[in-house]
Amino acid sequence: MSDFNRKEYLDNAQRLIPWGSSTCSKAPSYPPYDPAAIVRGKGCRVWDIEGREFIDFRNGLGPVTLGYAYPEVNEAIARQLECGAVFGNPSVLEPEVAQIISEIIPCAEMVRFLKTGGEAVAACIRLARGYTGRDHIIQIGYNGWLNSLSSGGAVLPGRLGSSSGNGIPAAISDLHHSAGWNSMDTIREITASVDGNVAAVVVAADYGRLEEGREFYPALRKYTKENGILLIFDEIVTGFRISLGGVQEYFGVTPDLAVFSKGMANGMPISVFCGSREVMKCCDRGGGVVVSSTFGGEALSLAAAKATINIYRRDNVIGHIWNTGKTLWSGANKIFEKHALPVRVLGAAPCPTFTDLPDGGDIITRLMSACYKHGISFYNVSYVNFSHKADDIAEVLEKLEAACTEL
């Protein structure tokens, strides 16, 4: 757009919308080169309001796993749209997709659908309290904004909150406790401090240190079982990405409840909470715990989920994401090392994190801005999708070399 004025656009957006975006992490943060707004996406690329093209690794902050406007998924959505999006009775797709989920996810004896990962975690927390009759919750990592209730816990990915001016009464905050990844001592201390009155531990992986899960998840499973605490896996990011059945399949540890969302439907808004029949029956008729939402079984997203998961099973999407990610991130780290930049991409290839090394300063902010200037859209947790091919990765590494040379 030749007459585009970035400042005017952003000023107007921020006048109308807090942050200028309904999602905090999508608001422009790397001026002047990151997009003010996106117009369209196709495959692994997006185009912004100025007409600039970017090879994209934000992927809607994780939900786009096959690629933007993936034809097979779009066709499934269009077919369902002709039949309707939401009804006053259940869609026939609900048990069909629930069956698929139960075949893939180890803990999924029963399944229920919602729209976002955060509300599905909230449902699991309520279920855990109803099932155990206990009050306190231990949370590891970021589990969605509406569950960021503990003083000093994660209120956004990588951002800790405070205990003042946050809209959370102390009486509620005092029931939620934040613990670090792979910190069994902290979990034991919290449990002891509340006389064992812990309903659940909710854990989202530390993506940069994921392999520590080989010891941490089994230790956590053993401890929670011994103490009558439910174990809830937040697989919003790791599900359908680290492996088809998430970290519980990857590490061979089965939780009592789990939440999946971002990888389910190639960008359509859907989440699932699932778990053992015994616990899930608490939100069945007469179970005492009420979880209900008008849009929980919305049919367009279910159609997209069915198509997306079938593609995963048919085309080894997870293998592609792992292999392509390894090529990209190892190449990126070699470039950072070559230019003596104090930053590395750490963690598992499907969802690694950009991490600054000691004395890195504002290197990640500067790097992200430089990459946008050269047509690459990265995020702190960046994702390869199924539409990223070898030629795209070669182009990215060439552009990244140019960006790092400038830095």
CSV table of C-alpha atoms in Angstrom, one decimal:
chain,number,residue,atom,x,y,z
A,1,MET,CA,0.0,0.0,0.0
A,2,SER,CA,1.8,3.1,-1.2
A,3,ASP,CA,-0.3,5.4,1.0
A,4,PHE,CA,0.1,3.2,4.1
A,5,ASN,CA,1.0,5.1,7.3
A,6,ARG,CA,2.2,2.6,10.0
A,7,LYS,CA,1.9,5.1,12.9
A,8,GLU,CA,-1.7,6.2,12.0
A,9,TYR,CA,-2.8,2.6,11.6
A,10,LEU,CA,-1.4,1.5,14.9
A,11,ASP,CA,-2.6,4.6,16.7
A,12,ASN,CA,-6.1,3.9,15.5
A,13,ALA,CA,-5.9,0.2,16.4
A,14,GLN,CA,-4.6,1.1,19.9
A,15,ARG,CA,-7.4,3.7,20.3
A,16,LEU,CA,-10.0,1.0,19.7
A,17,ILE,CA,-8.4,-2.2,21.1
A,18,PRO,CA,-6.2,-2.5,24.2
A,19,TRP,CA,-2.7,-3.4,23.1
A,20,GLY,CA,-4.0,-2.8,19.5
A,21,SER,CA,-4.7,-6.5,19.3
A,22,SER,CA,-7.1,-8.9,21.0
A,23,THR,CA,-4.1,-11.2,21.6
A,24,CYS,CA,-1.2,-9.6,23.5
A,25,SER,CA,1.5,-11.7,21.8
A,26,LYS,CA,0.3,-10.6,18.3
A,27,ALA,CA,0.7,-6.9,19.0
A,28,PRO,CA,3.7,-5.4,17.1
A,29,SER,CA,6.7,-5.5,19.3
A,30,TYR,CA,9.7,-5.2,16.9
A,31,PRO,CA,9.4,-1.8,15.2
A,32,PRO,CA,9.8,-0.6,12.6
A,33,TYR,CA,9.9,-3.8,10.5
A,34,ASP,CA,7.3,-6.2,12.0
A,35,PRO,CA,3.9,-6.1,10.4
A,36,ALA,CA,1.3,-3.8,11.7
A,37,ALA,CA,-1.3,-6.3,10.5
A,38,ILE,CA,-1.5,-9.4,8.2
A,39,VAL,CA,-3.8,-9.5,5.2
A,40,ARG,CA,-3.4,-13.1,4.1
A,41,GLY,CA,-1.4,-16.3,4.4
A,42,LYS,CA,-0.7,-19.2,2.1
A,43,GLY,CA,1.4,-22.2,2.9
A,44,CYS,CA,4.4,-21.0,5.0
A,45,ARG,CA,4.1,-17.4,4.0
A,46,VAL,CA,2.1,-14.3,5.0
A,47,TRP,CA,1.6,-10.9,3.5
A,48,ASP,CA,1.1,-7.7,5.6
A,49,ILE,CA,-0.9,-4.6,5.0
A,50,GLU,CA,2.0,-3.0,3.2
A,51,GLY,CA,2.2,-5.8,0.7
A,52,ARG,CA,5.4,-7.3,2.2
A,53,GLU,CA,6.0,-11.0,2.1
A,54,PHE,CA,7.4,-13.0,5.0
A,55,ILE,CA,8.4,-16.6,5.4
A,56,ASP,CA,6.5,-17.3,8.6
A,57,PHE,CA,7.3,-19.3,11.7
A,58,ARG,CA,4.8,-17.7,14.1
A,59,ASN,CA,2.0,-19.8,12.5
A,60,GLY,CA,-0.8,-18.0,14.3
A,61,LEU,CA,1.3,-18.5,17.5
A,62,GLY,CA,1.2,-22.3,17.0
A,63,PRO,CA,-2.2,-23.4,15.6
A,64,VAL,CA,-1.2,-23.5,11.9
A,65,THR,CA,0.7,-26.8,11.6
A,66,LEU,CA,-0.1,-27.8,8.0
A,67,GLY,CA,0.2,-24.3,6.4
A,68,TYR,CA,-2.1,-21.3,5.9
A,69,ALA,CA,-5.2,-22.0,3.8
A,70,TYR,CA,-4.3,-25.7,3.5
A,71,PRO,CA,-6.6,-26.9,0.7
A,72,GLU,CA,-7.8,-30.2,2.2
A,73,VAL,CA,-8.7,-28.5,5.5
A,74,ASN,CA,-10.4,-25.5,3.7
A,75,GLU,CA,-12.5,-27.9,1.7
A,76,ALA,CA,-13.6,-29.8,4.8
A,77,ILE,CA,-14.6,-26.5,6.4
A,78,ALA,CA,-16.5,-25.4,3.3
A,79,ARG,CA,-18.4,-28.6,3.1
A,80,GLN,CA,-19.5,-28.3,6.7
A,81,LEU,CA,-20.4,-24.6,6.2
A,82,GLU,CA,-23.0,-25.7,3.7
A,83,CYS,CA,-24.6,-27.8,6.4
A,84,GLY,CA,-24.3,-25.4,9.3
A,85,ALA,CA,-21.8,-24.3,11.9
A,86,VAL,CA,-23.6,-24.7,15.2
A,87,PHE,CA,-26.9,-26.3,16.2
A,88,GLY,CA,-29.2,-26.6,19.2
A,89,ASN,CA,-28.3,-30.2,19.5
A,90,PRO,CA,-24.9,-32.0,19.2
A,91,SER,CA,-23.2,-32.2,15.9
A,92,VAL,CA,-22.8,-35.7,14.5
A,93,LEU,CA,-19.1,-34.8,14.3
A,94,GLU,CA,-18.7,-34.7,18.1
A,95,PRO,CA,-18.5,-38.4,18.9
A,96,GLU,CA,-16.7,-39.0,15.6
A,97,VAL,CA,-13.8,-36.7,16.4
A,98,ALA,CA,-13.9,-37.8,20.1
A,99,GLN,CA,-13.3,-41.4,18.8
A,100,ILE,CA,-10.3,-40.2,16.8
A,101,ILE,CA,-8.9,-38.3,19.8
A,102,SER,CA,-9.3,-41.4,22.0
A,103,GLU,CA,-7.3,-43.5,19.6
A,104,ILE,CA,-4.4,-41.0,19.6
A,105,ILE,CA,-4.0,-39.6,23.1
A,106,PRO,CA,-3.0,-42.2,25.7
A,107,CYS,CA,-5.1,-40.7,28.6
A,108,ALA,CA,-8.2,-40.0,26.6
A,109,GLU,CA,-10.8,-42.4,27.8
A,110,MET,CA,-13.4,-39.6,27.6
A,111,VAL,CA,-13.3,-36.4,25.7
A,112,ARG,CA,-15.0,-33.0,25.7
A,113,PHE,CA,-14.6,-30.0,23.3
A,114,LEU,CA,-14.2,-26.3,24.0
A,115,LYS,CA,-12.8,-23.4,22.0
A,116,THR,CA,-9.5,-22.3,23.6
A,117,GLY,CA,-6.7,-24.0,25.5
A,118,GLY,CA,-7.0,-21.7,28.5
A,119,GLU,CA,-10.7,-22.5,29.2
A,120,ALA,CA,-10.0,-26.2,28.8
A,121,VAL,CA,-7.3,-26.0,31.4
A,122,ALA,CA,-9.8,-24.2,33.6
A,123,ALA,CA,-12.2,-27.0,33.1
A,124,CYS,CA,-9.6,-29.5,34.2
A,125,ILE,CA,-8.8,-27.5,37.3
A,126,ARG,CA,-12.5,-27.5,38.2
A,127,LEU,CA,-12.7,-31.2,37.6
A,128,ALA,CA,-9.7,-31.9,39.8
A,129,ARG,CA,-11.2,-29.9,42.6
A,130,GLY,CA,-14.5,-31.7,42.2
A,131,TYR,CA,-12.9,-35.1,42.1
A,132,THR,CA,-10.5,-34.7,44.9
A,133,GLY,CA,-12.4,-32.4,47.2
A,134,ARG,CA,-9.2,-30.3,47.6
A,135,ASP,CA,-8.6,-26.7,46.9
A,136,HIS,CA,-5.0,-25.8,45.9
A,137,ILE,CA,-3.5,-26.0,42.5
A,138,ILE,CA,0.2,-26.1,41.5
A,139,GLN,CA,1.0,-24.7,38.1
A,140,ILE,CA,4.1,-25.2,36.0
A,141,GLY,CA,4.6,-22.9,33.0
A,142,TYR,CA,2.0,-20.7,31.3
A,143,ASN,CA,-1.5,-22.3,31.3
A,144,GLY,CA,-3.6,-19.5,29.7
A,145,TRP,CA,-4.5,-16.1,30.9
A,146,LEU,CA,-7.6,-17.1,32.9
A,147,ASN,CA,-5.5,-19.6,34.9
A,148,SER,CA,-2.7,-17.2,35.7
A,149,LEU,CA,-3.9,-16.7,39.2
A,150,SER,CA,-0.9,-17.3,41.5
A,151,SER,CA,1.2,-14.3,42.7
A,152,GLY,CA,4.3,-14.2,40.6
A,153,GLY,CA,3.1,-16.9,38.2
A,154,ALA,CA,3.3,-16.6,34.4
A,155,VAL,CA,0.7,-14.1,33.0
A,156,LEU,CA,2.0,-14.5,29.5
A,157,PRO,CA,4.5,-16.8,28.0
A,158,GLY,CA,7.9,-15.7,29.5
A,159,ARG,CA,6.3,-12.9,31.5
A,160,LEU,CA,5.7,-13.1,35.3
A,161,GLY,CA,2.9,-11.2,37.0
A,162,SER,CA,2.7,-9.2,40.2
A,163,SER,CA,0.3,-9.4,43.2
A,164,SER,CA,-1.1,-5.9,42.8
A,165,GLY,CA,-3.5,-4.4,40.3
A,166,ASN,CA,-4.0,-7.7,38.5
A,167,GLY,CA,-7.8,-8.1,39.0
A,168,ILE,CA,-7.3,-11.3,41.1
A,169,PRO,CA,-8.6,-11.3,44.7
A,170,ALA,CA,-6.0,-12.6,47.2
A,171,ALA,CA,-8.5,-15.2,48.4
A,172,ILE,CA,-8.3,-16.8,44.9
A,173,SER,CA,-4.6,-16.2,44.3
A,174,ASP,CA,-3.7,-17.9,47.5
A,175,LEU,CA,-5.1,-21.2,46.2
A,176,HIS,CA,-2.8,-21.2,43.2
A,177,HIS,CA,1.0,-21.8,43.4
A,178,SER,CA,3.6,-21.4,40.7
A,179,ALA,CA,6.5,-23.9,40.5
A,180,GLY,CA,9.4,-24.1,38.1
A,181,TRP,CA,10.0,-26.7,35.4
A,182,ASN,CA,11.8,-29.8,36.7
A,183,SER,CA,11.6,-28.6,40.3
A,184,MET,CA,10.3,-31.5,42.4
A,185,ASP,CA,11.6,-29.9,45.6
A,186,THR,CA,9.3,-26.8,45.1
A,187,ILE,CA,6.3,-29.1,44.5
A,188,ARG,CA,7.0,-31.0,47.7
A,189,GLU,CA,7.4,-27.7,49.6
A,190,ILE,CA,4.1,-26.3,48.3
A,191,THR,CA,2.3,-29.5,49.1
A,192,ALA,CA,3.6,-29.5,52.7
A,193,SER,CA,2.8,-25.8,53.1
A,194,VAL,CA,-0.9,-26.5,52.5
A,195,ASP,CA,-1.0,-29.7,54.5
A,196,GLY,CA,-1.5,-31.8,51.4
A,197,ASN,CA,-4.6,-29.9,50.3
A,198,VAL,CA,-3.5,-30.0,46.6
A,199,ALA,CA,-6.0,-31.0,44.0
A,200,ALA,CA,-3.8,-31.0,40.9
A,201,VAL,CA,-0.5,-30.2,39.4
A,202,VAL,CA,-0.9,-28.6,35.9
A,203,VAL,CA,2.3,-28.8,33.8
A,204,ALA,CA,3.2,-27.2,30.5
A,205,ALA,CA,6.6,-28.2,29.3
A,206,ASP,CA,9.6,-25.8,29.2
A,207,TYR,CA,10.1,-26.0,25.5
A,208,GLY,CA,13.8,-25.0,25.6
A,209,ARG,CA,14.5,-27.8,28.2
A,210,LEU,CA,12.1,-30.3,27.0
A,211,GLU,CA,14.4,-33.3,27.2
A,212,GLU,CA,14.5,-32.9,31.0
A,213,GLY,CA,11.0,-34.3,30.8
A,214,ARG,CA,12.4,-37.8,30.5
A,215,GLU,CA,13.1,-37.7,34.3
A,216,PHE,CA,10.7,-35.0,35.4
A,217,TYR,CA,7.5,-36.4,34.1
A,218,PRO,CA,7.9,-39.9,35.6
A,219,ALA,CA,9.0,-38.3,38.9
A,220,LEU,CA,5.9,-36.0,38.8
A,221,ARG,CA,3.6,-39.0,38.0
A,222,LYS,CA,5.0,-41.0,40.9
A,223,TYR,CA,4.7,-38.2,43.4
A,224,THR,CA,1.1,-37.2,42.4
A,225,LYS,CA,-0.1,-40.8,42.6
A,226,GLU,CA,1.4,-41.3,46.0
A,227,ASN,CA,-0.2,-38.1,47.3
A,228,GLY,CA,-3.7,-38.4,45.8
A,229,ILE,CA,-3.0,-35.4,43.5
A,230,LEU,CA,-4.3,-35.3,39.9
A,231,LEU,CA,-1.7,-34.7,37.2
A,232,ILE,CA,-2.9,-32.5,34.3
A,233,PHE,CA,-0.7,-32.1,31.2
A,234,ASP,CA,-1.1,-28.8,29.4
A,235,GLU,CA,-0.4,-30.0,25.8
A,236,ILE,CA,-1.7,-26.9,24.1
A,237,VAL,CA,1.7,-26.5,22.4
A,238,THR,CA,3.2,-30.0,22.5
A,239,GLY,CA,0.1,-31.9,21.4
A,240,PHE,CA,0.1,-32.9,17.7
A,241,ARG,CA,3.6,-31.5,17.4
A,242,ILE,CA,6.2,-33.3,19.6
A,243,SER,CA,4.3,-36.4,18.7
A,244,LEU,CA,0.8,-37.1,17.6
A,245,GLY,CA,-0.2,-37.9,21.2
A,246,GLY,CA,1.9,-35.2,22.7
A,247,VAL,CA,4.5,-35.4,25.4
A,248,GLN,CA,2.5,-38.2,27.2
A,249,GLU,CA,3.2,-40.4,24.1
A,250,TYR,CA,6.7,-39.1,23.6
A,251,PHE,CA,7.8,-39.7,27.2
A,252,GLY,CA,5.5,-42.6,27.9
A,253,VAL,CA,3.8,-41.0,31.0
A,254,THR,CA,0.1,-40.9,31.2
A,255,PRO,CA,-1.6,-38.1,33.2
A,256,ASP,CA,-5.1,-38.1,34.7
A,257,LEU,CA,-6.2,-35.2,32.5
A,258,ALA,CA,-4.8,-33.4,29.5
A,259,VAL,CA,-5.6,-30.4,27.3
A,260,PHE,CA,-4.9,-30.1,23.6
A,261,SER,CA,-5.7,-27.2,21.3
A,262,LYS,CA,-3.2,-25.4,19.0
A,263,GLY,CA,-2.3,-28.3,16.8
A,264,MET,CA,-5.7,-29.8,16.4
A,265,ALA,CA,-7.4,-28.0,13.5
A,266,ASN,CA,-4.8,-26.0,11.5
A,267,GLY,CA,-5.9,-22.7,12.9
A,268,MET,CA,-9.6,-23.2,13.6
A,269,PRO,CA,-10.5,-22.4,17.2
A,270,ILE,CA,-10.9,-25.6,19.1
A,271,SER,CA,-9.6,-27.3,22.3
A,272,VAL,CA,-10.2,-30.6,24.0
A,273,PHE,CA,-9.9,-31.7,27.6
A,274,CYS,CA,-9.7,-35.4,28.1
A,275,GLY,CA,-8.7,-38.0,30.6
A,276,SER,CA,-9.6,-41.1,32.6
A,277,ARG,CA,-13.3,-42.1,32.6
A,278,GLU,CA,-13.4,-42.0,36.4
A,279,VAL,CA,-12.4,-38.3,36.5
A,280,MET,CA,-14.2,-37.2,33.4
A,281,LYS,CA,-17.5,-38.6,34.7
A,282,CYS,CA,-17.4,-35.8,37.3
A,283,CYS,CA,-18.7,-33.5,34.6
A,284,ASP,CA,-21.2,-36.0,33.3
A,285,ARG,CA,-24.9,-35.8,34.2
A,286,GLY,CA,-25.2,-35.9,38.0
A,287,GLY,CA,-21.4,-35.7,38.4
A,288,GLY,CA,-21.5,-32.4,40.2
A,289,VAL,CA,-19.0,-30.4,38.1
A,290,VAL,CA,-20.6,-28.3,35.4
A,291,VAL,CA,-18.6,-27.4,32.2
A,292,SER,CA,-20.7,-26.2,29.4
A,293,SER,CA,-20.3,-23.8,26.4
A,294,THR,CA,-22.6,-23.0,23.5
A,295,PHE,CA,-19.7,-23.2,21.0
A,296,GLY,CA,-18.0,-26.2,22.5
A,297,GLY,CA,-19.0,-28.6,19.7
A,298,GLU,CA,-19.0,-26.0,16.9
A,299,ALA,CA,-19.0,-28.0,13.7
A,300,LEU,CA,-16.6,-26.0,11.4
A,301,SER,CA,-13.8,-26.5,13.8
A,302,LEU,CA,-14.6,-30.2,14.3
A,303,ALA,CA,-14.6,-30.7,10.6
A,304,ALA,CA,-11.2,-29.0,10.4
A,305,ALA,CA,-9.9,-31.1,13.3
A,306,LYS,CA,-11.0,-34.3,11.6
A,307,ALA,CA,-9.4,-33.4,8.3
A,308,THR,CA,-6.2,-32.2,10.0
A,309,ILE,CA,-5.7,-35.2,12.2
A,310,ASN,CA,-6.4,-37.6,9.3
A,311,ILE,CA,-3.6,-35.8,7.3
A,312,TYR,CA,-1.2,-36.2,10.3
A,313,ARG,CA,-1.9,-39.9,10.3
A,314,ARG,CA,-1.6,-40.3,6.6
A,315,ASP,CA,1.4,-38.1,5.7
A,316,ASN,CA,3.8,-38.3,8.7
A,317,VAL,CA,3.4,-34.5,9.3
A,318,ILE,CA,5.2,-34.9,12.7
A,319,GLY,CA,8.2,-36.4,11.1
A,320,HIS,CA,8.4,-33.6,8.6
A,321,ILE,CA,8.2,-31.0,11.4
A,322,TRP,CA,11.0,-32.7,13.3
A,323,ASN,CA,13.3,-33.1,10.4
A,324,THR,CA,12.7,-29.7,8.8
A,325,GLY,CA,13.0,-28.1,12.2
A,326,LYS,CA,16.4,-29.8,12.9
A,327,THR,CA,17.7,-28.5,9.6
A,328,LEU,CA,16.5,-25.0,10.2
A,329,TRP,CA,17.5,-24.5,13.8
A,330,SER,CA,20.9,-26.2,13.5
A,331,GLY,CA,21.6,-23.9,10.5
A,332,ALA,CA,20.4,-20.9,12.4
A,333,ASN,CA,22.7,-21.7,15.4
A,334,LYS,CA,25.7,-22.0,13.1
A,335,ILE,CA,25.0,-18.6,11.7
A,336,PHE,CA,24.6,-17.1,15.2
A,337,GLU,CA,27.9,-18.7,16.3
A,338,LYS,CA,29.7,-17.6,13.1
A,339,HIS,CA,28.7,-13.9,13.8
A,340,ALA,CA,29.4,-14.2,17.6
A,341,LEU,CA,25.8,-13.3,18.4
A,342,PRO,CA,24.8,-14.2,22.0
A,343,VAL,CA,21.6,-16.1,21.1
A,344,ARG,CA,20.7,-19.7,20.4
A,345,VAL,CA,17.6,-21.7,19.4
A,346,LEU,CA,17.2,-24.3,22.1
A,347,GLY,CA,14.9,-27.2,22.7
A,348,ALA,CA,13.0,-29.8,20.6
A,349,ALA,CA,12.8,-29.0,16.9
A,350,PRO,CA,9.0,-28.7,16.6
A,351,CYS,CA,8.8,-25.9,19.3
A,352,PRO,CA,12.2,-24.5,20.2
A,353,THR,CA,12.8,-21.2,22.0
A,354,PHE,CA,15.1,-18.3,21.0
A,355,THR,CA,17.3,-17.9,24.1
A,356,ASP,CA,19.8,-15.1,24.8
A,357,LEU,CA,23.1,-16.2,26.2
A,358,PRO,CA,24.7,-14.4,29.2
A,359,ASP,CA,25.2,-10.7,28.6
A,360,GLY,CA,22.9,-11.0,25.5
A,361,GLY,CA,21.2,-7.7,26.4
A,362,ASP,CA,18.5,-6.9,23.8
A,363,ILE,CA,19.8,-9.2,21.2
A,364,ILE,CA,16.6,-11.1,20.6
A,365,THR,CA,14.6,-7.9,20.1
A,366,ARG,CA,17.3,-6.6,17.6
A,367,LEU,CA,17.4,-10.0,15.9
A,368,MET,CA,13.7,-10.3,15.4
A,369,SER,CA,13.5,-6.8,14.0
A,370,ALA,CA,16.4,-7.5,11.6
A,371,CYS,CA,14.7,-10.7,10.5
A,372,TYR,CA,11.5,-8.9,9.7
A,373,LYS,CA,13.4,-6.4,7.7
A,374,HIS,CA,14.7,-9.3,5.6
A,375,GLY,CA,11.4,-11.1,5.2
A,376,ILE,CA,11.4,-13.7,8.1
A,377,SER,CA,8.7,-13.8,10.7
A,378,PHE,CA,10.1,-15.5,13.9
A,379,TYR,CA,8.6,-15.7,17.4
A,380,ASN,CA,10.2,-16.5,20.8
A,381,VAL,CA,8.8,-20.0,20.3
A,382,SER,CA,8.9,-20.6,16.5
A,383,TYR,CA,7.3,-23.4,14.6
A,384,VAL,CA,8.0,-25.2,11.4
A,385,ASN,CA,4.8,-26.3,9.5
A,386,PHE,CA,4.2,-29.0,6.9
A,387,SER,CA,4.3,-26.4,4.1
A,388,HIS,CA,7.9,-25.4,4.9
A,389,LYS,CA,9.9,-27.2,2.2
A,390,ALA,CA,13.7,-27.5,1.6
A,391,ASP,CA,13.8,-24.5,-0.7
A,392,ASP,CA,12.0,-22.3,1.9
A,393,ILE,CA,14.5,-23.3,4.6
A,394,ALA,CA,17.4,-22.6,2.3
A,395,GLU,CA,15.9,-19.1,1.6
A,396,VAL,CA,15.4,-18.5,5.3
A,397,LEU,CA,19.0,-19.3,6.1
A,398,GLU,CA,20.2,-17.0,3.3
A,399,LYS,CA,18.0,-14.2,4.7
A,400,LEU,CA,19.1,-14.9,8.2
A,401,GLU,CA,22.7,-14.7,7.2
A,402,ALA,CA,22.1,-11.2,5.8
A,403,ALA,CA,20.2,-10.1,8.9
A,404,CYS,CA,23.0,-11.3,11.2
A,405,THR,CA,25.6,-9.7,9.0
A,406,GLU,CA,23.9,-6.4,9.6
A,407,LEU,CA,23.7,-7.0,13.4
